[in-house]
Amino acid sequence: MRAKATCLTLVLAAACGPGPRTDPGTVDARPSSTIDAATGPTIDSELADFSLVYAHSGQELYRIDTQTLAPVLIGPLTGLGAQSLTDLAVDRDDHMVGVTLDNLVSIDPATGATTLIRDLGQDSNLTSLSFVPTDLDDPQSPERLLAATDQGEVLEIDPATGSLTVVGSYGSTAGGIIRSSGDLVAVRGFGIFATVTIGDTLTDPDYLARIDPVTFRATPLGIGTTYDRIFGIGFWRGTLFGFVDRGNGTGGSFIELDPVTGASTLISDGAIRWFGAGVTTDAPIIE
């Protein structure tokens, strides 16, 4: 989710990218799970394949069925007015928040209805959003709501008030500044990943990058993906997914991202223009 001019829930994440976005099923009832104070959420056999991977267009919220890899429409993102959602994030207690280019909103994960938390200002340019555990190896550690901008800054957002604090930067390479190109995702026991673009040519293919949990410096992986505008990242049972906006009138792509090489593999093309994705930080790691 990004503004080109200036600029999955799989695990707890959110997505966004350069360039204002314009938008080009049915509600799925969610079963409940039990939570143990020591071990976190437990999933019985009936719930084992009910994913909490969320993705969205500018105006609609979806859940991804990780068995069929098909999007399931939850509902319209009511309350946004003329704006589009550029990313969302889900905490371990399933509270969902999202951002437009200048607003922070709460989202009802059962209906898609949004409520304004705070106007962040027209210059915020947030292109990625995710809840991030302070300790990726501790299931009980507190979580921070982080966002990244099209200039590579990493900000902490107070989810109650919307106040912003700069906590780090993606840094730069020999090719130029590393900018957020679309999303940020954090997974307990797995790590923090983001989609980024390097330098000032914002139409170049995006990179998958590993993010340092202390400094938030980005390490781009491999030679990049073959896709621009990867505005969402999701994760479920060991697999990283990417959600691509192919542009006005051309729909979107659903891809798999390799967390070691950074390579991308097409899963499917469709009519939905993907603007972001997110998933709980407690998403299962192993299939």
PDB file of C-alpha atoms in Angstrom:
ATOM      1  CA  MET A   1       0.000   0.000   0.000  1.00  0.00           C
ATOM      2  CA  ARG A   2       1.930   2.987  -1.135  1.00  0.00           C
ATOM      3  CA  ALA A   3       1.549   6.338  -2.814  1.00  0.00           C
ATOM      4  CA  LYS A   4       3.463   6.055  -6.060  1.00  0.00           C
ATOM      5  CA  ALA A   5       3.854   9.771  -6.459  1.00  0.00           C
ATOM      6  CA  THR A   6       5.680  10.333  -3.154  1.00  0.00           C
ATOM      7  CA  CYS A   7       6.280   7.375  -1.931  1.00  0.00           C
ATOM      8  CA  LEU A   8      -2.188 -11.344   5.562  1.00  0.00           C
ATOM      9  CA  THR A   9      -4.898 -12.252   9.120  1.00  0.00           C
ATOM     10  CA  LEU A  10      -2.039 -14.816   8.324  1.00  0.00           C
ATOM     11  CA  VAL A  11       0.310 -13.602  11.196  1.00  0.00           C
ATOM     12  CA  LEU A  12      -0.089 -10.276  12.718  1.00  0.00           C
ATOM     13  CA  ALA A  13       0.499  -7.980   9.853  1.00  0.00           C
ATOM     14  CA  ALA A  14      -0.715  -5.297   7.561  1.00  0.00           C
ATOM     15  CA  ALA A  15      -0.038  -3.978   4.138  1.00  0.00           C
ATOM     16  CA  CYS A  16       0.245  -0.844   2.148  1.00  0.00           C
ATOM     17  CA  GLY A  17       2.214   0.810  -0.689  1.00  0.00           C
ATOM     18  CA  PRO A  18       3.213   3.943  -2.674  1.00  0.00           C
ATOM     19  CA  GLY A  19       0.436   5.715  -4.569  1.00  0.00           C
ATOM     20  CA  PRO A  20      -3.172   6.582  -3.738  1.00  0.00           C
ATOM     21  CA  ARG A  21      -5.363   3.568  -4.349  1.00  0.00           C
ATOM     22  CA  THR A  22      -8.816   3.473  -5.775  1.00  0.00           C
ATOM     23  CA  ASP A  23     -11.064   0.472  -5.632  1.00  0.00           C
ATOM     24  CA  PRO A  24     -11.721  -0.975  -9.023  1.00  0.00           C
ATOM     25  CA  GLY A  25     -19.150 -12.731  -1.126  1.00  0.00           C
ATOM     26  CA  THR A  26     -20.642 -13.618   1.892  1.00  0.00           C
ATOM     27  CA  VAL A  27     -19.919 -13.305   5.632  1.00  0.00           C
ATOM     28  CA  ASP A  28     -18.169 -16.387   6.990  1.00  0.00           C
ATOM     29  CA  ALA A  29     -19.030 -17.151  10.623  1.00  0.00           C
ATOM     30  CA  ARG A  30     -15.941 -17.679  12.705  1.00  0.00           C
ATOM     31  CA  PRO A  31     -15.772 -20.495  15.276  1.00  0.00           C
ATOM     32  CA  SER A  32     -14.349 -19.808  18.702  1.00  0.00           C
ATOM     33  CA  SER A  33     -11.119 -21.194  20.151  1.00  0.00           C
ATOM     34  CA  THR A  34      -9.813 -21.635  23.667  1.00  0.00           C
ATOM     35  CA  ILE A  35      -6.802 -19.841  25.130  1.00  0.00           C
ATOM     36  CA  ASP A  36      -4.472 -21.241  27.768  1.00  0.00           C
ATOM     37  CA  ALA A  37      -2.575 -18.647  29.799  1.00  0.00           C
ATOM     38  CA  ALA A  38       0.701 -20.535  29.444  1.00  0.00           C
ATOM     39  CA  THR A  39       0.580 -21.819  25.888  1.00  0.00           C
ATOM     40  CA  GLY A  40      -1.694 -19.331  24.106  1.00  0.00           C
ATOM     41  CA  PRO A  41      -4.500 -20.246  21.667  1.00  0.00           C
ATOM     42  CA  THR A  42      -5.323 -23.924  21.222  1.00  0.00           C
ATOM     43  CA  ILE A  43      -6.941 -25.164  18.024  1.00  0.00           C
ATOM     44  CA  ASP A  44      -8.955 -28.357  18.066  1.00  0.00           C
ATOM     45  CA  SER A  45      -9.366 -30.590  15.027  1.00  0.00           C
ATOM     46  CA  GLU A  46     -12.489 -28.728  13.915  1.00  0.00           C
ATOM     47  CA  LEU A  47     -10.617 -25.398  13.886  1.00  0.00           C
ATOM     48  CA  ALA A  48      -7.211 -26.596  12.696  1.00  0.00           C
ATOM     49  CA  ASP A  49      -7.689 -25.290   9.161  1.00  0.00           C
ATOM     50  CA  PHE A  50      -9.793 -22.204   9.944  1.00  0.00           C
ATOM     51  CA  SER A  51      -7.256 -19.537   9.102  1.00  0.00           C
ATOM     52  CA  LEU A  52      -7.196 -16.035  10.472  1.00  0.00           C
ATOM     53  CA  VAL A  53      -5.534 -14.644   7.379  1.00  0.00           C
ATOM     54  CA  TYR A  54      -7.238 -11.427   6.363  1.00  0.00           C
ATOM     55  CA  ALA A  55      -6.849  -9.405   3.175  1.00  0.00           C
ATOM     56  CA  HIS A  56      -8.677  -6.437   1.736  1.00  0.00           C
ATOM     57  CA  SER A  57      -9.320  -4.309  -1.289  1.00  0.00           C
ATOM     58  CA  GLY A  58      -9.824  -0.600  -0.778  1.00  0.00           C
ATOM     59  CA  GLN A  59     -13.414  -1.072   0.366  1.00  0.00           C
ATOM     60  CA  GLU A  60     -13.984  -4.770   1.229  1.00  0.00           C
ATOM     61  CA  LEU A  61     -12.641  -7.185   3.874  1.00  0.00           C
ATOM     62  CA  TYR A  62     -11.882 -10.843   3.088  1.00  0.00           C
ATOM     63  CA  ARG A  63     -10.676 -13.952   4.902  1.00  0.00           C
ATOM     64  CA  ILE A  64      -8.395 -16.340   3.003  1.00  0.00           C
ATOM     65  CA  ASP A  65      -9.363 -20.019   3.101  1.00  0.00           C
ATOM     66  CA  THR A  66      -5.907 -21.593   3.405  1.00  0.00           C
ATOM     67  CA  GLN A  67      -7.175 -25.003   2.281  1.00  0.00           C
ATOM     68  CA  THR A  68      -8.608 -23.806  -1.041  1.00  0.00           C
ATOM     69  CA  LEU A  69      -6.535 -20.575  -1.214  1.00  0.00           C
ATOM     70  CA  ALA A  70      -9.737 -18.748  -2.119  1.00  0.00           C
ATOM     71  CA  PRO A  71     -10.835 -15.367  -0.701  1.00  0.00           C
ATOM     72  CA  VAL A  72     -14.065 -15.377   1.338  1.00  0.00           C
ATOM     73  CA  LEU A  73     -15.877 -12.034   1.466  1.00  0.00           C
ATOM     74  CA  ILE A  74     -16.611 -10.845   5.014  1.00  0.00           C
ATOM     75  CA  GLY A  75     -18.225  -7.545   4.114  1.00  0.00           C
ATOM     76  CA  PRO A  76     -17.806  -3.928   3.034  1.00  0.00           C
ATOM     77  CA  LEU A  77     -15.452  -1.670   5.003  1.00  0.00           C
ATOM     78  CA  THR A  78     -18.218   0.719   5.969  1.00  0.00           C
ATOM     79  CA  GLY A  79     -17.334   4.009   7.632  1.00  0.00           C
ATOM     80  CA  LEU A  80     -14.350   4.907   5.429  1.00  0.00           C
ATOM     81  CA  GLY A  81     -16.246   7.402   3.312  1.00  0.00           C
ATOM     82  CA  ALA A  82     -14.382   8.186   0.107  1.00  0.00           C
ATOM     83  CA  GLN A  83     -11.086   6.842   1.461  1.00  0.00           C
ATOM     84  CA  SER A  84      -9.604   3.376   0.900  1.00  0.00           C
ATOM     85  CA  LEU A  85      -8.079   1.083   3.510  1.00  0.00           C
ATOM     86  CA  THR A  86      -4.346   0.786   2.850  1.00  0.00           C
ATOM     87  CA  ASP A  87      -3.510  -1.793   5.517  1.00  0.00           C
ATOM     88  CA  LEU A  88      -4.717  -3.666   8.554  1.00  0.00           C
ATOM     89  CA  ALA A  89      -3.248  -5.395  11.606  1.00  0.00           C
ATOM     90  CA  VAL A  90      -4.593  -7.930  14.094  1.00  0.00           C
ATOM     91  CA  ASP A  91      -3.307  -8.484  17.626  1.00  0.00           C
ATOM     92  CA  ARG A  92      -3.178 -11.846  19.435  1.00  0.00           C
ATOM     93  CA  ASP A  93      -6.597 -11.109  20.990  1.00  0.00           C
ATOM     94  CA  ASP A  94      -8.074 -10.637  17.498  1.00  0.00           C
ATOM     95  CA  HIS A  95      -8.516  -6.868  17.782  1.00  0.00           C
ATOM     96  CA  MET A  96      -8.246  -5.436  14.277  1.00  0.00           C
ATOM     97  CA  VAL A  97      -7.171  -1.928  13.297  1.00  0.00           C
ATOM     98  CA  GLY A  98      -6.409  -0.365   9.944  1.00  0.00           C
ATOM     99  CA  VAL A  99      -5.115   2.746   8.243  1.00  0.00           C
ATOM    100  CA  THR A 100      -6.066   4.849   5.280  1.00  0.00           C
ATOM    101  CA  LEU A 101      -3.462   7.272   3.968  1.00  0.00           C
ATOM    102  CA  ASP A 102      -4.260   9.598   6.893  1.00  0.00           C
ATOM    103  CA  ASN A 103      -6.686   7.907   9.332  1.00  0.00           C
ATOM    104  CA  LEU A 104      -6.397   5.173  11.973  1.00  0.00           C
ATOM    105  CA  VAL A 105      -9.572   3.084  12.341  1.00  0.00           C
ATOM    106  CA  SER A 106     -10.800   0.084  14.296  1.00  0.00           C
ATOM    107  CA  ILE A 107     -12.328  -2.740  12.230  1.00  0.00           C
ATOM    108  CA  ASP A 108     -14.950  -5.310  13.174  1.00  0.00           C
ATOM    109  CA  PRO A 109     -13.428  -8.584  11.839  1.00  0.00           C
ATOM    110  CA  ALA A 110     -16.891 -10.173  11.654  1.00  0.00           C
ATOM    111  CA  THR A 111     -18.522  -7.492   9.486  1.00  0.00           C
ATOM    112  CA  GLY A 112     -15.854  -5.143   8.119  1.00  0.00           C
ATOM    113  CA  ALA A 113     -17.414  -2.064   9.754  1.00  0.00           C
ATOM    114  CA  THR A 114     -14.846   0.616  10.661  1.00  0.00           C
ATOM    115  CA  THR A 115     -14.774   3.309  13.355  1.00  0.00           C
ATOM    116  CA  LEU A 116     -12.440   6.314  13.304  1.00  0.00           C
ATOM    117  CA  ILE A 117      -9.818   6.332  16.084  1.00  0.00           C
ATOM    118  CA  ARG A 118      -7.839   9.362  14.947  1.00  0.00           C
ATOM    119  CA  ASP A 119      -6.999  11.538  11.974  1.00  0.00           C
ATOM    120  CA  LEU A 120      -3.238  11.004  11.540  1.00  0.00           C
ATOM    121  CA  GLY A 121      -2.753  13.947   9.192  1.00  0.00           C
ATOM    122  CA  GLN A 122      -2.400  14.223   5.435  1.00  0.00           C
ATOM    123  CA  ASP A 123       1.377  13.742   5.492  1.00  0.00           C
ATOM    124  CA  SER A 124       1.464  10.434   7.411  1.00  0.00           C
ATOM    125  CA  ASN A 125       1.845   8.262   4.249  1.00  0.00           C
ATOM    126  CA  LEU A 126       1.683   5.006   6.217  1.00  0.00           C
ATOM    127  CA  THR A 127       2.170   2.105   3.820  1.00  0.00           C
ATOM    128  CA  SER A 128       2.529  -0.857   6.193  1.00  0.00           C
ATOM    129  CA  LEU A 129       0.925  -1.826   9.490  1.00  0.00           C
ATOM    130  CA  SER A 130       1.440  -4.709  11.924  1.00  0.00           C
ATOM    131  CA  PHE A 131       1.315  -5.618  15.564  1.00  0.00           C
ATOM    132  CA  VAL A 132       4.818  -6.756  16.524  1.00  0.00           C
ATOM    133  CA  PRO A 133       5.709  -8.711  19.710  1.00  0.00           C
ATOM    134  CA  THR A 134       8.464  -7.089  21.762  1.00  0.00           C
ATOM    135  CA  ASP A 135       9.992 -10.583  22.072  1.00  0.00           C
ATOM    136  CA  LEU A 136       9.366 -12.843  19.077  1.00  0.00           C
ATOM    137  CA  ASP A 137      10.264 -15.920  21.158  1.00  0.00           C
ATOM    138  CA  ASP A 138       7.927 -15.158  24.087  1.00  0.00           C
ATOM    139  CA  PRO A 139       4.208 -15.847  23.444  1.00  0.00           C
ATOM    140  CA  GLN A 140       3.279 -13.669  26.425  1.00  0.00           C
ATOM    141  CA  SER A 141       5.344 -10.613  25.463  1.00  0.00           C
ATOM    142  CA  PRO A 142       3.564  -7.272  24.894  1.00  0.00           C
ATOM    143  CA  GLU A 143       2.810  -6.171  21.352  1.00  0.00           C
ATOM    144  CA  ARG A 144       3.475  -2.852  19.635  1.00  0.00           C
ATOM    145  CA  LEU A 145       1.523  -1.457  16.704  1.00  0.00           C
ATOM    146  CA  LEU A 146       4.110  -0.466  14.093  1.00  0.00           C
ATOM    147  CA  ALA A 147       3.830   1.172  10.703  1.00  0.00           C
ATOM    148  CA  ALA A 148       6.314   1.979   7.958  1.00  0.00           C
ATOM    149  CA  THR A 149       6.257   4.888   5.541  1.00  0.00           C
ATOM    150  CA  ASP A 150       7.143   5.424   1.906  1.00  0.00           C
ATOM    151  CA  GLN A 151      10.363   7.050   3.157  1.00  0.00           C
ATOM    152  CA  GLY A 152      11.408   3.955   5.121  1.00  0.00           C
ATOM    153  CA  GLU A 153      10.661   5.344   8.589  1.00  0.00           C
ATOM    154  CA  VAL A 154       9.261   2.910  11.176  1.00  0.00           C
ATOM    155  CA  LEU A 155       6.710   4.400  13.569  1.00  0.00           C
ATOM    156  CA  GLU A 156       5.009   3.124  16.698  1.00  0.00           C
ATOM    157  CA  ILE A 157       1.300   3.965  16.883  1.00  0.00           C
ATOM    158  CA  ASP A 158      -0.694   4.139  20.103  1.00  0.00           C
ATOM    159  CA  PRO A 159      -3.755   2.074  19.059  1.00  0.00           C
ATOM    160  CA  ALA A 160      -5.960   3.954  21.544  1.00  0.00           C
ATOM    161  CA  THR A 161      -5.017   7.528  20.649  1.00  0.00           C
ATOM    162  CA  GLY A 162      -3.262   7.267  17.287  1.00  0.00           C
ATOM    163  CA  SER A 163      -0.161   9.151  18.481  1.00  0.00           C
ATOM    164  CA  LEU A 164       2.981   8.446  16.398  1.00  0.00           C
ATOM    165  CA  THR A 165       6.591   7.937  17.564  1.00  0.00           C
ATOM    166  CA  VAL A 166       9.560   7.267  15.253  1.00  0.00           C
ATOM    167  CA  VAL A 167      11.360   4.106  16.463  1.00  0.00           C
ATOM    168  CA  GLY A 168      13.628   3.204  13.555  1.00  0.00           C
ATOM    169  CA  SER A 169      14.284   3.117   9.826  1.00  0.00           C
ATOM    170  CA  TYR A 170      14.650   0.540   7.058  1.00  0.00           C
ATOM    171  CA  GLY A 171      17.971   2.168   6.133  1.00  0.00           C
ATOM    172  CA  SER A 172      19.546   2.164   2.677  1.00  0.00           C
ATOM    173  CA  THR A 173      21.679   0.150   0.254  1.00  0.00           C
ATOM    174  CA  ALA A 174      24.050   1.113  -2.544  1.00  0.00           C
ATOM    175  CA  GLY A 175      20.929   1.371  -4.712  1.00  0.00           C
ATOM    176  CA  GLY A 176      19.334   4.012  -2.508  1.00  0.00           C
ATOM    177  CA  ILE A 177      16.883   4.398   0.352  1.00  0.00           C
ATOM    178  CA  ILE A 178      14.841   1.321   1.327  1.00  0.00           C
ATOM    179  CA  ARG A 179      11.175   2.325   1.270  1.00  0.00           C
ATOM    180  CA  SER A 180       8.082   0.499   2.440  1.00  0.00           C
ATOM    181  CA  SER A 181       6.391  -0.739  -0.707  1.00  0.00           C
ATOM    182  CA  GLY A 182       3.393  -2.414   0.745  1.00  0.00           C
ATOM    183  CA  ASP A 183       3.377  -4.417   3.978  1.00  0.00           C
ATOM    184  CA  LEU A 184       4.934  -5.490   7.252  1.00  0.00           C
ATOM    185  CA  VAL A 185       4.281  -8.785   9.061  1.00  0.00           C
ATOM    186  CA  ALA A 186       5.502 -10.222  12.370  1.00  0.00           C
ATOM    187  CA  VAL A 187       5.211 -13.875  13.380  1.00  0.00           C
ATOM    188  CA  ARG A 188       6.119 -15.291  16.776  1.00  0.00           C
ATOM    189  CA  GLY A 189       8.930 -17.810  16.346  1.00  0.00           C
ATOM    190  CA  PHE A 190       9.361 -16.881  12.676  1.00  0.00           C
ATOM    191  CA  GLY A 191      10.457 -13.259  12.385  1.00  0.00           C
ATOM    192  CA  ILE A 192       9.520  -9.918  10.863  1.00  0.00           C
ATOM    193  CA  PHE A 193       9.249  -9.455   7.096  1.00  0.00           C
ATOM    194  CA  ALA A 194       8.278  -6.567   4.834  1.00  0.00           C
ATOM    195  CA  THR A 195       7.872  -5.780   1.172  1.00  0.00           C
ATOM    196  CA  VAL A 196      10.162  -2.923   0.166  1.00  0.00           C
ATOM    197  CA  THR A 197      11.371  -0.971  -2.833  1.00  0.00           C
ATOM    198  CA  ILE A 198      14.913   0.347  -3.236  1.00  0.00           C
ATOM    199  CA  GLY A 199      15.743   3.797  -4.584  1.00  0.00           C
ATOM    200  CA  ASP A 200      13.506   6.239  -6.416  1.00  0.00           C
ATOM    201  CA  THR A 201      12.161   4.085  -9.264  1.00  0.00           C
ATOM    202  CA  LEU A 202       8.963   3.012  -7.570  1.00  0.00           C
ATOM    203  CA  THR A 203       7.814   0.863 -10.490  1.00  0.00           C
ATOM    204  CA  ASP A 204      10.714  -1.582 -10.080  1.00  0.00           C
ATOM    205  CA  PRO A 205       9.815  -5.042  -8.695  1.00  0.00           C
ATOM    206  CA  ASP A 206       9.485  -5.199  -4.914  1.00  0.00           C
ATOM    207  CA  TYR A 207      11.837  -7.066  -2.596  1.00  0.00           C
ATOM    208  CA  LEU A 208      10.949  -9.243   0.349  1.00  0.00           C
ATOM    209  CA  ALA A 209      13.078  -8.074   3.281  1.00  0.00           C
ATOM    210  CA  ARG A 210      13.852  -9.432   6.730  1.00  0.00           C
ATOM    211  CA  ILE A 211      13.484  -6.765   9.432  1.00  0.00           C
ATOM    212  CA  ASP A 212      15.741  -6.527  12.492  1.00  0.00           C
ATOM    213  CA  PRO A 213      13.465  -6.637  15.590  1.00  0.00           C
ATOM    214  CA  VAL A 214      15.613  -4.094  17.487  1.00  0.00           C
ATOM    215  CA  THR A 215      16.798  -1.521  14.933  1.00  0.00           C
ATOM    216  CA  PHE A 216      14.147  -2.232  12.253  1.00  0.00           C
ATOM    217  CA  ARG A 217      16.839  -2.185   9.569  1.00  0.00           C
ATOM    218  CA  ALA A 218      15.740  -4.024   6.437  1.00  0.00           C
ATOM    219  CA  THR A 219      17.792  -6.708   4.692  1.00  0.00           C
ATOM    220  CA  PRO A 220      16.404  -7.220   1.155  1.00  0.00           C
ATOM    221  CA  LEU A 221      16.501 -10.880   0.111  1.00  0.00           C
ATOM    222  CA  GLY A 222      17.905 -12.154  -3.169  1.00  0.00           C
ATOM    223  CA  ILE A 223      17.436 -10.281  -6.423  1.00  0.00           C
ATOM    224  CA  GLY A 224      13.838  -9.278  -5.726  1.00  0.00           C
ATOM    225  CA  THR A 225      10.431 -10.596  -6.681  1.00  0.00           C
ATOM    226  CA  THR A 226       8.944 -10.296 -10.148  1.00  0.00           C
ATOM    227  CA  TYR A 227       6.053  -8.178  -8.832  1.00  0.00           C
ATOM    228  CA  ASP A 228       5.557  -4.495  -8.132  1.00  0.00           C
ATOM    229  CA  ARG A 229       2.831  -3.305  -5.705  1.00  0.00           C
ATOM    230  CA  ILE A 230       2.889  -6.230  -3.270  1.00  0.00           C
ATOM    231  CA  PHE A 231       0.585  -4.396  -0.888  1.00  0.00           C
ATOM    232  CA  GLY A 232      -0.124  -7.269   1.524  1.00  0.00           C
ATOM    233  CA  ILE A 233       1.752 -10.084   3.257  1.00  0.00           C
ATOM    234  CA  GLY A 234       0.145 -13.016   5.048  1.00  0.00           C
ATOM    235  CA  PHE A 235       1.465 -16.098   6.811  1.00  0.00           C
ATOM    236  CA  TRP A 236      -0.042 -19.479   7.719  1.00  0.00           C
ATOM    237  CA  ARG A 237       1.560 -22.803   8.676  1.00  0.00           C
ATOM    238  CA  GLY A 238       5.026 -22.029   7.340  1.00  0.00           C
ATOM    239  CA  THR A 239       4.010 -20.211   4.154  1.00  0.00           C
ATOM    240  CA  LEU A 240       4.368 -16.501   3.380  1.00  0.00           C
ATOM    241  CA  PHE A 241       1.736 -15.135   1.014  1.00  0.00           C
ATOM    242  CA  GLY A 242       1.773 -11.901  -0.969  1.00  0.00           C
ATOM    243  CA  PHE A 243      -1.169  -9.867  -2.235  1.00  0.00           C
ATOM    244  CA  VAL A 244      -0.594  -7.769  -5.360  1.00  0.00           C
ATOM    245  CA  ASP A 245      -2.532  -4.835  -6.802  1.00  0.00           C
ATOM    246  CA  ARG A 246      -2.026  -5.007 -10.570  1.00  0.00           C
ATOM    247  CA  GLY A 247      -3.695  -1.621 -11.134  1.00  0.00           C
ATOM    248  CA  ASN A 248      -6.940  -0.093 -12.286  1.00  0.00           C
ATOM    249  CA  GLY A 249      -9.074  -2.499 -14.286  1.00  0.00           C
ATOM    250  CA  THR A 250      -6.578  -5.374 -14.087  1.00  0.00           C
ATOM    251  CA  GLY A 251      -7.357  -6.947 -10.694  1.00  0.00           C
ATOM    252  CA  GLY A 252      -4.789  -8.547  -8.424  1.00  0.00           C
ATOM    253  CA  SER A 253      -2.516 -11.526  -7.886  1.00  0.00           C
ATOM    254  CA  PHE A 254      -2.118 -13.945  -4.971  1.00  0.00           C
ATOM    255  CA  ILE A 255       1.482 -15.171  -4.664  1.00  0.00           C
ATOM    256  CA  GLU A 256       3.795 -17.186  -2.421  1.00  0.00           C
ATOM    257  CA  LEU A 257       6.999 -15.567  -1.122  1.00  0.00           C
ATOM    258  CA  ASP A 258      10.138 -17.531  -0.222  1.00  0.00           C
ATOM    259  CA  PRO A 259      11.430 -16.294   3.179  1.00  0.00           C
ATOM    260  CA  VAL A 260      14.983 -17.439   2.346  1.00  0.00           C
ATOM    261  CA  THR A 261      15.518 -16.362  -1.265  1.00  0.00           C
ATOM    262  CA  GLY A 262      12.853 -13.663  -1.568  1.00  0.00           C
ATOM    263  CA  ALA A 263      11.547 -15.254  -4.786  1.00  0.00           C
ATOM    264  CA  SER A 264       7.862 -15.100  -5.720  1.00  0.00           C
ATOM    265  CA  THR A 265       5.592 -17.791  -7.192  1.00  0.00           C
ATOM    266  CA  LEU A 266       2.150 -17.111  -8.639  1.00  0.00           C
ATOM    267  CA  ILE A 267      -0.763 -18.897  -6.952  1.00  0.00           C
ATOM    268  CA  SER A 268      -3.633 -17.217  -8.809  1.00  0.00           C
ATOM    269  CA  ASP A 269      -4.797 -14.080 -10.591  1.00  0.00           C
ATOM    270  CA  GLY A 270      -8.213 -12.592  -9.948  1.00  0.00           C
ATOM    271  CA  ALA A 271     -10.483  -9.562 -10.187  1.00  0.00           C
ATOM    272  CA  ILE A 272      -9.792  -8.239  -6.666  1.00  0.00           C
ATOM    273  CA  ARG A 273      -7.225  -5.445  -6.366  1.00  0.00           C
ATOM    274  CA  TRP A 274      -5.429  -6.262  -3.115  1.00  0.00           C
ATOM    275  CA  PHE A 275      -4.587  -3.233  -0.956  1.00  0.00           C
ATOM    276  CA  GLY A 276      -3.324  -5.033   2.156  1.00  0.00           C
ATOM    277  CA  ALA A 277      -3.384  -8.073   4.433  1.00  0.00           C
ATOM    278  CA  GLY A 278      -2.787  -9.126   8.019  1.00  0.00           C
ATOM    279  CA  VAL A 279      -2.812 -12.018  10.462  1.00  0.00           C
ATOM    280  CA  THR A 280      -2.569 -12.650  14.193  1.00  0.00           C
ATOM    281  CA  THR A 281       0.910 -12.808  15.698  1.00  0.00           C
ATOM    282  CA  ASP A 282      -0.004 -16.264  17.007  1.00  0.00           C
ATOM    283  CA  ALA A 283      -0.473 -17.805  13.559  1.00  0.00           C
ATOM    284  CA  PRO A 284       0.686 -21.458  13.422  1.00  0.00           C
ATOM    285  CA  ILE A 285       4.238 -21.883  12.113  1.00  0.00           C
ATOM    286  CA  ILE A 286       4.451 -25.569  11.102  1.00  0.00           C
ATOM    287  CA  GLU A 287       2.050 -27.446   8.808  1.00  0.00           C
TER     288      GLU A 287
END
